[in-house]
Amino acid sequence: MKILENGEKEAELDPVIRRLSWRDIPGPLQGDGQDVFSVLQLVQNLIHDDDDKPSHRTQYVGEQAHMALLGHSLAAYVSVLDRERLRKLTTRILSDTTLWLCRIFRYENGSAYYHEDDREGLLKVCRLVINTRYEDYSTEGFAVLSSKQPVIYQSAACRPGLGQNLCSQLGLPLSSLCTVPCNTMFGSQHQIDVALLDKLIKDDVDTGKLPLLLIANAGTPGAGHTDKLGRLKELCVQNNMWLHVEGVNLATLALGHVSSTVTAATKSDSMTLTPGPWLGLPAVPAVTLYRHEDPALTLAAGLTSSLPAEKLRALPLWLSLQYLGHDGIVERIKKTSELVSICLEELFLLLHVCQVEDELNSPVVVFRFSQDTSTCDHGSVEGYSGGEKEVLDALNRWLGEQLAQHVPASGVDVVELEDEGTCVRFNPLMTAAVLGTQEADINAVVEKLTELVPLLSCTLQVQSVTGAKGQNSSGIGTTHTIHAWLLIICILVTIFFSLTGPEFSPEKNCIYVGIATDDLDVGALVETIASVGREIEESGKLLENMTEVVRKGIQEAELQLLKANEEKLMEEGVLRQIPLVGSVLNWFSPSQSSIKGRTFNLAAGSLDSTEETYTMKAQSGKTDPPDTPTSTTKRLPGQKLFRRSTTGSEVCSEVGSVGQPEELLREATPLPSPQEVVSHVTQELAEKPGPFESTEVPESQESDEEGSIR
């Protein structure tokens, strides 16, 4: 383990082995074999080969984690023991681990099933319930389900895809899954609507269906809220249903003081625990505790097994629980509650940071940025329009990503909630033990929030100002045009205030302006974009006019060539037009053609003869019209573009004037595509320091090149 955790590569390692370890494709198997150290060194290089790449999070591995990893090696070792010794050992390991977990989490008279996939326990429980409710299921199989279709109920706040995976594994149709909405009028918006559930169960019973099982939450995946488990248990007893509970709040059952809503989970028929992330134990199984009195049905459902490999799944957890002890387990879970309390106290003092519908004693903190502090009371964003909600979601998504990047040990992440939109979540029960989160990390998060929230507020203010200017602008936003690509330029006046690029907007051909600062001169920035857009629009109009000129020139050339052919016929006579006679006549007496070609001058818009071209052996050209002088604005040395002046000096956007039609006709460039238009505007704006950068301009570079657009 020390070798694998060492981040330094062995410099003296065989170059062949190093080359194989750095390749992305499998290498050949060495014929003579390698020693243990070389193989472990190869694994180490594979693990640390990309250490130069940035990593947001690194799992904290302590001695308790080493005990869990050691359990896997011991499981492989004890599997070679004789059958009797192996039976005694596995029985002792299973009995001890089940007893400890039931006592720690207050689940009396329970049995345990250990599984790698945290959804597998619920799957086995459903098989158990089906075998219990359908007596002939073991002999007739799915045929007995046709008499009464089973129905599984789940909350709308459950893990995404949980119910669909359950039906898929059980072979049930999706019509057997009933998703119950959460509260809309009273209670938490993240709790299952008990009254509606009762109505749905009665309707299913009336239609001949069989209510089978209810999946409830003790800590929803998004906001960490707990359903009304006591009321749900009563409802399940009335309808002879199985109640299964899962969620992160079940970890708090190990504490001395537990809320009554979570304590009600101990009365459920089964519940799934994930002690691995709670205690910082890697590669330990999840545990489903359940109560059932028929061992034959539990064996048929797969909750018990006689295979040694199945029983040895509990060995890593058995070793880790002994290493931590009861007090160590409680202390780790208690520490996460303290981190939550500290986080809540600090967030309460921050402006424009709203906590999303806090639940008493919940170990999950969900918050978001909001310019309107009045929405912090109810947490919903229903009062916002579609565009405002998208902007807030983008800002909060960026905020969460920045916090996760700068303070990776905090474990904060971004979560999407149905009513509140995009929020930032701090869930220490799932991350603190794994990442080693400390109080200093919480303080770092708050400090970063203090730095980023004013930027977000300023961005919203500038976005609103820019949107108003775009609607009232006399620039390209009010110009009538028939080209679809010019509509994109119209959108540019109302700037999309995105955060990191096009991934936050469905628009592809746009210019994105990032986070705005207090000193951003919005007027100069918008005027620059509008001026460049006007130039491109004017270029398009001139190209349209040039198209008409070319069309008329072609028609005139066709008429002149037709007239020349008629003159040639009159000059040469009819005999020369006969194929055979004309060839003989031309051989004896060749004729000189008098037809002259035509050339079209795009710059002058005129149709000329090619006689001069063939005479002088070079194409003639008209004198280019003089360039139209462009106006440039001189700025003071060191003055920053798009920044409001603090000394009262005027800040200009330095936009060049539009070229004359002759210049554009001379270039004769094709009509650009929307992608080329946006690329051109972006390139022009990139020469100026935008909201993300500023450039000090030396005095020697004060004047611009004539005709350029800055």
Coordinates of N, CA and C in Angstrom, one line a residue, residues 528-682:
T528 N -19.2 49.1 -29.5 CA -18.2 48.4 -30.3 C -18.9 47.2 -31.1
I529 N -19.6 46.4 -30.4 CA -20.3 45.3 -31.0 C -21.3 45.8 -32.1
A530 N -22.0 46.9 -31.8 CA -23.0 47.4 -32.7 C -22.3 47.9 -34.0
S531 N -21.1 48.6 -33.8 CA -20.4 49.2 -34.9 C -19.8 48.1 -35.8
V532 N -19.3 47.1 -35.2 CA -18.8 46.0 -36.0 C -19.9 45.3 -36.8
G533 N -21.0 45.2 -36.1 CA -22.2 44.6 -36.7 C -22.7 45.4 -37.9
R534 N -22.7 46.7 -37.7 CA -23.1 47.6 -38.8 C -22.2 47.5 -40.0
E535 N -20.9 47.3 -39.8 CA -20.0 47.2 -40.9 C -20.3 45.9 -41.7
I536 N -20.5 44.8 -40.9 CA -20.8 43.5 -41.6 C -22.1 43.6 -42.3
E537 N -23.1 44.3 -41.7 CA -24.4 44.4 -42.4 C -24.3 45.2 -43.7
E538 N -23.5 46.3 -43.6 CA -23.3 47.1 -44.8 C -22.6 46.4 -45.9
S539 N -21.6 45.5 -45.5 CA -20.9 44.7 -46.4 C -21.9 43.8 -47.1
G540 N -22.8 43.2 -46.4 CA -23.8 42.3 -47.0 C -24.7 43.0 -48.0
K541 N -25.1 44.2 -47.7 CA -25.9 45.0 -48.7 C -25.1 45.3 -50.0
L542 N -23.8 45.7 -49.8 CA -23.1 46.0 -51.0 C -22.8 44.8 -51.8
L543 N -22.7 43.6 -51.2 CA -22.5 42.4 -51.9 C -23.8 42.0 -52.7
E544 N -24.9 42.3 -52.1 CA -26.2 42.1 -52.8 C -26.3 43.0 -54.0
N545 N -25.9 44.3 -53.9 CA -25.9 45.2 -55.1 C -24.9 44.7 -56.1
M546 N -23.8 44.2 -55.7 CA -22.8 43.7 -56.7 C -23.4 42.5 -57.4
T547 N -24.2 41.6 -56.8 CA -24.8 40.5 -57.4 C -25.7 40.9 -58.6
E548 N -26.4 42.0 -58.4 CA -27.3 42.5 -59.4 C -26.5 43.1 -60.6
V549 N -25.4 43.8 -60.3 CA -24.5 44.3 -61.3 C -23.9 43.2 -62.1
V550 N -23.4 42.1 -61.5 CA -22.8 41.0 -62.2 C -23.9 40.3 -63.1
R551 N -25.1 40.2 -62.6 CA -26.2 39.6 -63.4 C -26.4 40.4 -64.7
K552 N -26.5 41.7 -64.6 CA -26.7 42.5 -65.7 C -25.5 42.5 -66.7
G553 N -24.3 42.4 -66.1 CA -23.1 42.3 -67.0 C -23.1 41.0 -67.8
I554 N -23.6 39.9 -67.2 CA -23.6 38.7 -67.9 C -24.6 38.8 -69.1
Q555 N -25.8 39.3 -68.8 CA -26.8 39.5 -69.9 C -26.2 40.3 -71.0
E556 N -25.5 41.4 -70.7 CA -25.0 42.3 -71.7 C -23.9 41.6 -72.5
A557 N -23.1 40.8 -71.8 CA -22.1 40.0 -72.5 C -22.7 39.0 -73.5
E558 N -23.7 38.3 -73.1 CA -24.4 37.4 -74.0 C -24.9 38.0 -75.2
L559 N -25.5 39.2 -75.1 CA -26.0 39.9 -76.2 C -24.9 40.4 -77.2
Q560 N -23.8 40.8 -76.6 CA -22.7 41.3 -77.4 C -22.0 40.1 -78.2
L561 N -21.9 38.9 -77.5 CA -21.4 37.7 -78.1 C -22.3 37.2 -79.2
L562 N -23.6 37.3 -79.0 CA -24.6 36.9 -80.1 C -24.5 37.8 -81.3
K563 N -24.3 39.1 -81.0 CA -24.2 40.0 -82.1 C -22.9 39.8 -82.9
A564 N -21.8 39.5 -82.1 CA -20.5 39.2 -82.8 C -20.6 37.9 -83.7
N565 N -21.3 36.9 -83.2 CA -21.5 35.7 -84.1 C -22.2 36.0 -85.4
E566 N -23.3 36.9 -85.3 CA -24.0 37.3 -86.5 C -23.1 38.0 -87.4
E567 N -22.2 38.9 -86.9 CA -21.3 39.6 -87.8 C -20.3 38.7 -88.4
K568 N -19.9 37.7 -87.7 CA -18.9 36.7 -88.2 C -19.6 35.9 -89.4
L569 N -20.9 35.6 -89.2 CA -21.5 34.8 -90.3 C -21.6 35.7 -91.6
M570 N -21.9 37.0 -91.4 CA -22.0 37.8 -92.6 C -20.7 38.0 -93.2
E571 N -19.6 38.0 -92.4 CA -18.3 38.3 -92.9 C -17.7 37.1 -93.7
E572 N -17.9 35.9 -93.1 CA -17.3 34.7 -93.7 C -18.1 34.0 -94.8
G573 N -19.4 34.3 -94.8 CA -20.3 33.7 -95.8 C -20.9 32.4 -95.3
V574 N -21.8 31.9 -96.1 CA -22.6 30.7 -95.7 C -21.7 29.4 -96.0
L575 N -20.8 29.4 -97.0 CA -20.1 28.2 -97.4 C -19.2 27.8 -96.2
R576 N -18.6 28.7 -95.5 CA -17.7 28.3 -94.4 C -18.4 27.7 -93.2
Q577 N -19.7 27.8 -93.2 CA -20.5 27.3 -92.1 C -20.9 25.8 -92.3
I578 N -20.7 25.3 -93.6 CA -21.0 23.9 -93.9 C -19.8 23.1 -93.4
P579 N -20.0 22.0 -92.7 CA -18.9 21.3 -92.0 C -17.8 20.8 -93.0
L580 N -18.1 20.1 -94.0 CA -17.0 19.5 -94.9 C -16.5 20.6 -95.8
V581 N -17.4 21.4 -96.4 CA -17.0 22.4 -97.3 C -16.2 23.5 -96.6
G582 N -16.7 23.8 -95.4 CA -16.0 24.9 -94.6 C -14.6 24.5 -94.3
S583 N -14.3 23.2 -93.9 CA -13.0 22.8 -93.6 C -12.0 22.9 -94.7
V584 N -12.5 22.4 -95.9 CA -11.6 22.5 -97.1 C -11.4 24.0 -97.5
L585 N -12.4 24.8 -97.4 CA -12.2 26.2 -97.7 C -11.3 26.9 -96.8
N586 N -11.4 26.6 -95.5 CA -10.5 27.2 -94.5 C -9.1 26.7 -94.7
W587 N -8.9 25.5 -95.3 CA -7.5 25.0 -95.5 C -6.8 25.7 -96.6
F588 N -7.6 26.0 -97.7 CA -7.0 26.7 -98.8 C -6.9 28.2 -98.5
S589 N -7.9 28.8 -97.8 CA -7.9 30.2 -97.5 C -8.4 30.5 -96.1
P590 N -7.4 30.4 -95.1 CA -7.8 30.6 -93.7 C -8.3 32.0 -93.5
S591 N -9.3 32.1 -92.6 CA -9.9 33.4 -92.3 C -9.5 33.9 -90.9
Q592 N -9.4 35.1 -90.7 CA -9.1 35.7 -89.4 C -10.3 36.1 -88.7
S593 N -10.4 35.5 -87.4 CA -11.6 35.8 -86.6 C -11.6 37.2 -86.1
S594 N -12.7 37.8 -86.1 CA -12.8 39.2 -85.6 C -13.6 39.3 -84.3
I595 N -14.0 38.1 -83.7 CA -14.7 38.1 -82.5 C -13.8 38.4 -81.3
K596 N -14.2 39.4 -80.5 CA -13.5 39.8 -79.3 C -14.1 39.3 -78.1
G597 N -13.3 38.8 -77.1 CA -13.9 38.4 -75.8 C -14.3 39.5 -74.9
R598 N -14.9 39.2 -73.8 CA -15.3 40.3 -72.9 C -14.8 39.9 -71.5
T599 N -14.5 41.0 -70.7 CA -14.1 40.8 -69.3 C -14.9 41.8 -68.5
F600 N -15.3 41.4 -67.3 CA -16.2 42.1 -66.4 C -15.3 42.7 -65.3
N601 N -15.3 44.0 -65.1 CA -14.5 44.6 -64.1 C -15.4 44.8 -62.9
L602 N -15.1 44.0 -61.8 CA -16.0 44.1 -60.6 C -15.9 45.4 -59.9
A603 N -14.7 46.0 -59.9 CA -14.5 47.3 -59.2 C -15.3 48.4 -59.9
A604 N -15.2 48.4 -61.2 CA -15.9 49.5 -61.9 C -17.3 49.2 -62.3
G605 N -17.6 47.9 -62.3 CA -19.0 47.4 -62.7 C -19.2 47.6 -64.2
S606 N -18.1 47.5 -65.1 CA -18.3 47.7 -66.5 C -17.8 46.4 -67.3
L607 N -18.4 46.3 -68.5 CA -18.0 45.2 -69.4 C -17.1 45.7 -70.5
D608 N -15.8 45.2 -70.5 CA -14.8 45.6 -71.4 C -14.4 44.5 -72.4
S609 N -13.7 44.9 -73.5 CA -13.2 44.0 -74.5 C -11.9 43.4 -74.0
T610 N -11.6 42.1 -74.5 CA -10.4 41.5 -74.1 C -9.3 41.7 -75.2
E611 N -9.6 42.6 -76.1 CA -8.6 42.9 -77.2 C -7.3 43.4 -76.6
E612 N -7.4 44.3 -75.7 CA -6.2 44.9 -75.1 C -5.5 43.9 -74.2
T613 N -6.2 42.9 -73.6 CA -5.6 41.9 -72.9 C -4.6 41.0 -73.7
Y614 N -5.2 40.6 -74.9 CA -4.4 39.7 -75.8 C -3.3 40.5 -76.5
T615 N -3.5 41.7 -76.7 CA -2.5 42.5 -77.4 C -1.3 42.8 -76.4
M616 N -1.6 43.2 -75.2 CA -0.6 43.6 -74.2 C -0.1 42.4 -73.4
K617 N -0.7 41.1 -73.6 CA -0.3 39.9 -72.9 C -0.5 40.1 -71.4
A618 N -1.4 41.0 -71.0 CA -1.7 41.2 -69.5 C -3.0 41.8 -69.4
Q619 N -3.7 41.4 -68.3 CA -5.0 42.0 -68.1 C -4.9 43.4 -67.6
S620 N -5.7 44.3 -68.2 CA -5.7 45.7 -67.8 C -6.5 45.8 -66.6
G621 N -6.3 46.8 -65.8 CA -7.1 47.1 -64.6 C -7.3 48.6 -64.5
K622 N -8.4 48.9 -63.8 CA -8.7 50.3 -63.6 C -7.9 50.8 -62.4
T623 N -7.8 52.0 -62.3 CA -7.1 52.6 -61.1 C -8.0 52.5 -59.9
D624 N -7.3 51.9 -58.9 CA -8.1 51.7 -57.6 C -8.5 53.0 -57.0
P625 N -9.7 53.1 -56.6 CA -10.2 54.3 -55.9 C -9.4 54.5 -54.6
P626 N -9.3 55.7 -54.2 CA -8.5 56.0 -53.0 C -9.3 55.4 -51.8
D627 N -8.5 54.9 -50.8 CA -9.2 54.4 -49.6 C -9.9 55.5 -48.8
T628 N -11.0 55.2 -48.3 CA -11.7 56.1 -47.5 C -11.0 56.3 -46.2
P629 N -10.7 57.5 -45.8 CA -10.0 57.6 -44.5 C -10.9 57.2 -43.4
T630 N -10.3 56.6 -42.4 CA -11.1 56.1 -41.2 C -10.7 57.0 -40.1
S631 N -11.7 57.2 -39.2 CA -11.4 58.0 -38.0 C -11.0 57.1 -36.9
T632 N -10.0 57.5 -36.2 CA -9.4 56.8 -35.1 C -9.5 57.7 -33.9
T633 N -9.7 57.1 -32.8 CA -9.8 57.9 -31.5 C -8.6 57.6 -30.7
K634 N -7.9 58.6 -30.3 CA -6.7 58.5 -29.5 C -7.0 58.3 -28.0
R635 N -6.5 57.3 -27.4 CA -6.7 57.2 -26.0 C -5.5 57.5 -25.2
L636 N -5.7 57.8 -24.0 CA -4.5 58.2 -23.1 C -3.7 57.0 -22.8
P637 N -2.4 57.2 -22.6 CA -1.5 56.1 -22.3 C -1.9 55.3 -21.1
G638 N -2.0 53.9 -21.2 CA -2.4 53.1 -20.1 C -3.9 53.0 -19.9
Q639 N -4.6 53.7 -20.7 CA -6.1 53.7 -20.5 C -6.7 52.3 -20.9
K640 N -7.6 51.8 -20.2 CA -8.2 50.4 -20.4 C -9.5 50.6 -21.2
L641 N -9.6 49.8 -22.2 CA -10.8 49.8 -23.0 C -11.9 49.1 -22.3
F642 N -13.2 49.6 -22.6 CA -14.4 49.0 -21.9 C -14.3 49.3 -20.4
R643 N -13.6 50.2 -19.9 CA -13.5 50.5 -18.5 C -13.9 52.0 -18.3
R644 N -14.8 52.2 -17.3 CA -15.2 53.6 -17.0 C -14.0 54.3 -16.4
S645 N -13.8 55.6 -16.8 CA -12.7 56.3 -16.3 C -13.0 56.9 -14.9
T646 N -11.9 56.9 -14.1 CA -12.1 57.4 -12.8 C -11.6 58.8 -12.7
T647 N -11.0 59.4 -13.8 CA -10.5 60.7 -13.7 C -11.4 61.7 -14.6
G648 N -12.5 61.2 -15.1 CA -13.3 62.1 -15.9 C -13.0 62.1 -17.3
S649 N -12.0 61.4 -17.8 CA -11.6 61.4 -19.2 C -12.6 60.5 -19.9
E650 N -12.9 60.9 -21.2 CA -13.8 60.1 -22.0 C -13.2 58.8 -22.5
V651 N -13.9 57.7 -22.4 CA -13.5 56.4 -22.8 C -14.2 56.1 -24.1
C652 N -13.5 55.9 -25.2 CA -14.1 55.6 -26.5 C -13.9 54.1 -26.8
S653 N -14.7 53.6 -27.7 CA -14.6 52.2 -28.1 C -13.7 52.0 -29.3
E654 N -13.3 53.1 -29.9 CA -12.4 53.1 -31.1 C -12.9 52.1 -32.2
V655 N -14.0 52.4 -32.7 CA -14.5 51.6 -33.8 C -14.3 52.4 -35.1
G656 N -13.7 51.8 -36.1 CA -13.4 52.4 -37.4 C -14.6 52.6 -38.2
S657 N -14.6 53.5 -39.2 CA -15.7 53.7 -40.0 C -15.8 52.6 -41.1
V658 N -17.0 52.6 -41.7 CA -17.3 51.5 -42.7 C -16.7 51.9 -44.0
G659 N -16.0 51.0 -44.7 CA -15.4 51.2 -46.0 C -16.4 51.6 -47.0
Q660 N -15.9 52.2 -48.2 CA -16.8 52.6 -49.3 C -17.2 51.4 -50.1
P661 N -18.2 51.5 -50.9 CA -18.7 50.4 -51.8 C -17.6 49.9 -52.7
E662 N -16.8 50.9 -53.3 CA -15.8 50.5 -54.3 C -14.8 49.6 -53.6
E663 N -14.4 49.8 -52.4 CA -13.4 49.0 -51.7 C -13.9 47.5 -51.6
L664 N -15.2 47.4 -51.2 CA -15.8 46.1 -51.0 C -16.0 45.4 -52.3
L665 N -16.4 46.2 -53.4 CA -16.5 45.6 -54.7 C -15.2 45.1 -55.2
R666 N -14.1 45.8 -54.9 CA -12.8 45.4 -55.4 C -12.4 44.1 -54.8
E667 N -12.7 43.9 -53.5 CA -12.3 42.6 -52.8 C -13.2 41.5 -53.3
A668 N -14.5 41.7 -53.6 CA -15.3 40.7 -54.2 C -15.3 39.4 -53.4
T669 N -15.5 39.6 -52.1 CA -15.6 38.4 -51.2 C -17.0 37.8 -51.2
P670 N -17.1 36.5 -51.0 CA -18.5 35.9 -51.0 C -19.2 36.2 -49.7
L671 N -20.5 36.0 -49.7 CA -21.3 36.3 -48.5 C -20.9 35.4 -47.4
P672 N -20.5 35.9 -46.3 CA -20.0 35.0 -45.2 C -21.2 34.2 -44.6
S673 N -20.9 33.0 -44.0 CA -21.8 32.2 -43.3 C -22.0 32.8 -41.9
P674 N -23.1 32.4 -41.1 CA -23.2 32.9 -39.7 C -22.0 32.5 -38.9
Q675 N -21.4 31.3 -39.1 CA -20.2 31.0 -38.2 C -19.1 32.0 -38.5
E676 N -18.9 32.3 -39.8 CA -17.8 33.2 -40.2 C -18.1 34.6 -39.7
V677 N -19.4 35.0 -39.6 CA -19.7 36.4 -39.1 C -19.3 36.5 -37.7
V678 N -19.8 35.5 -36.9 CA -19.5 35.5 -35.4 C -18.0 35.4 -35.2
S679 N -17.3 34.6 -36.0 CA -15.9 34.4 -35.8 C -15.2 35.7 -36.1
H680 N -15.7 36.5 -37.1 CA -15.1 37.8 -37.4 C -15.3 38.8 -36.3
V681 N -16.5 38.9 -35.8 CA -16.8 39.8 -34.7 C -16.0 39.5 -33.5
T682 N -15.9 38.2 -33.2 CA -15.2 37.7 -32.0 C -13.7 38.1 -32.1

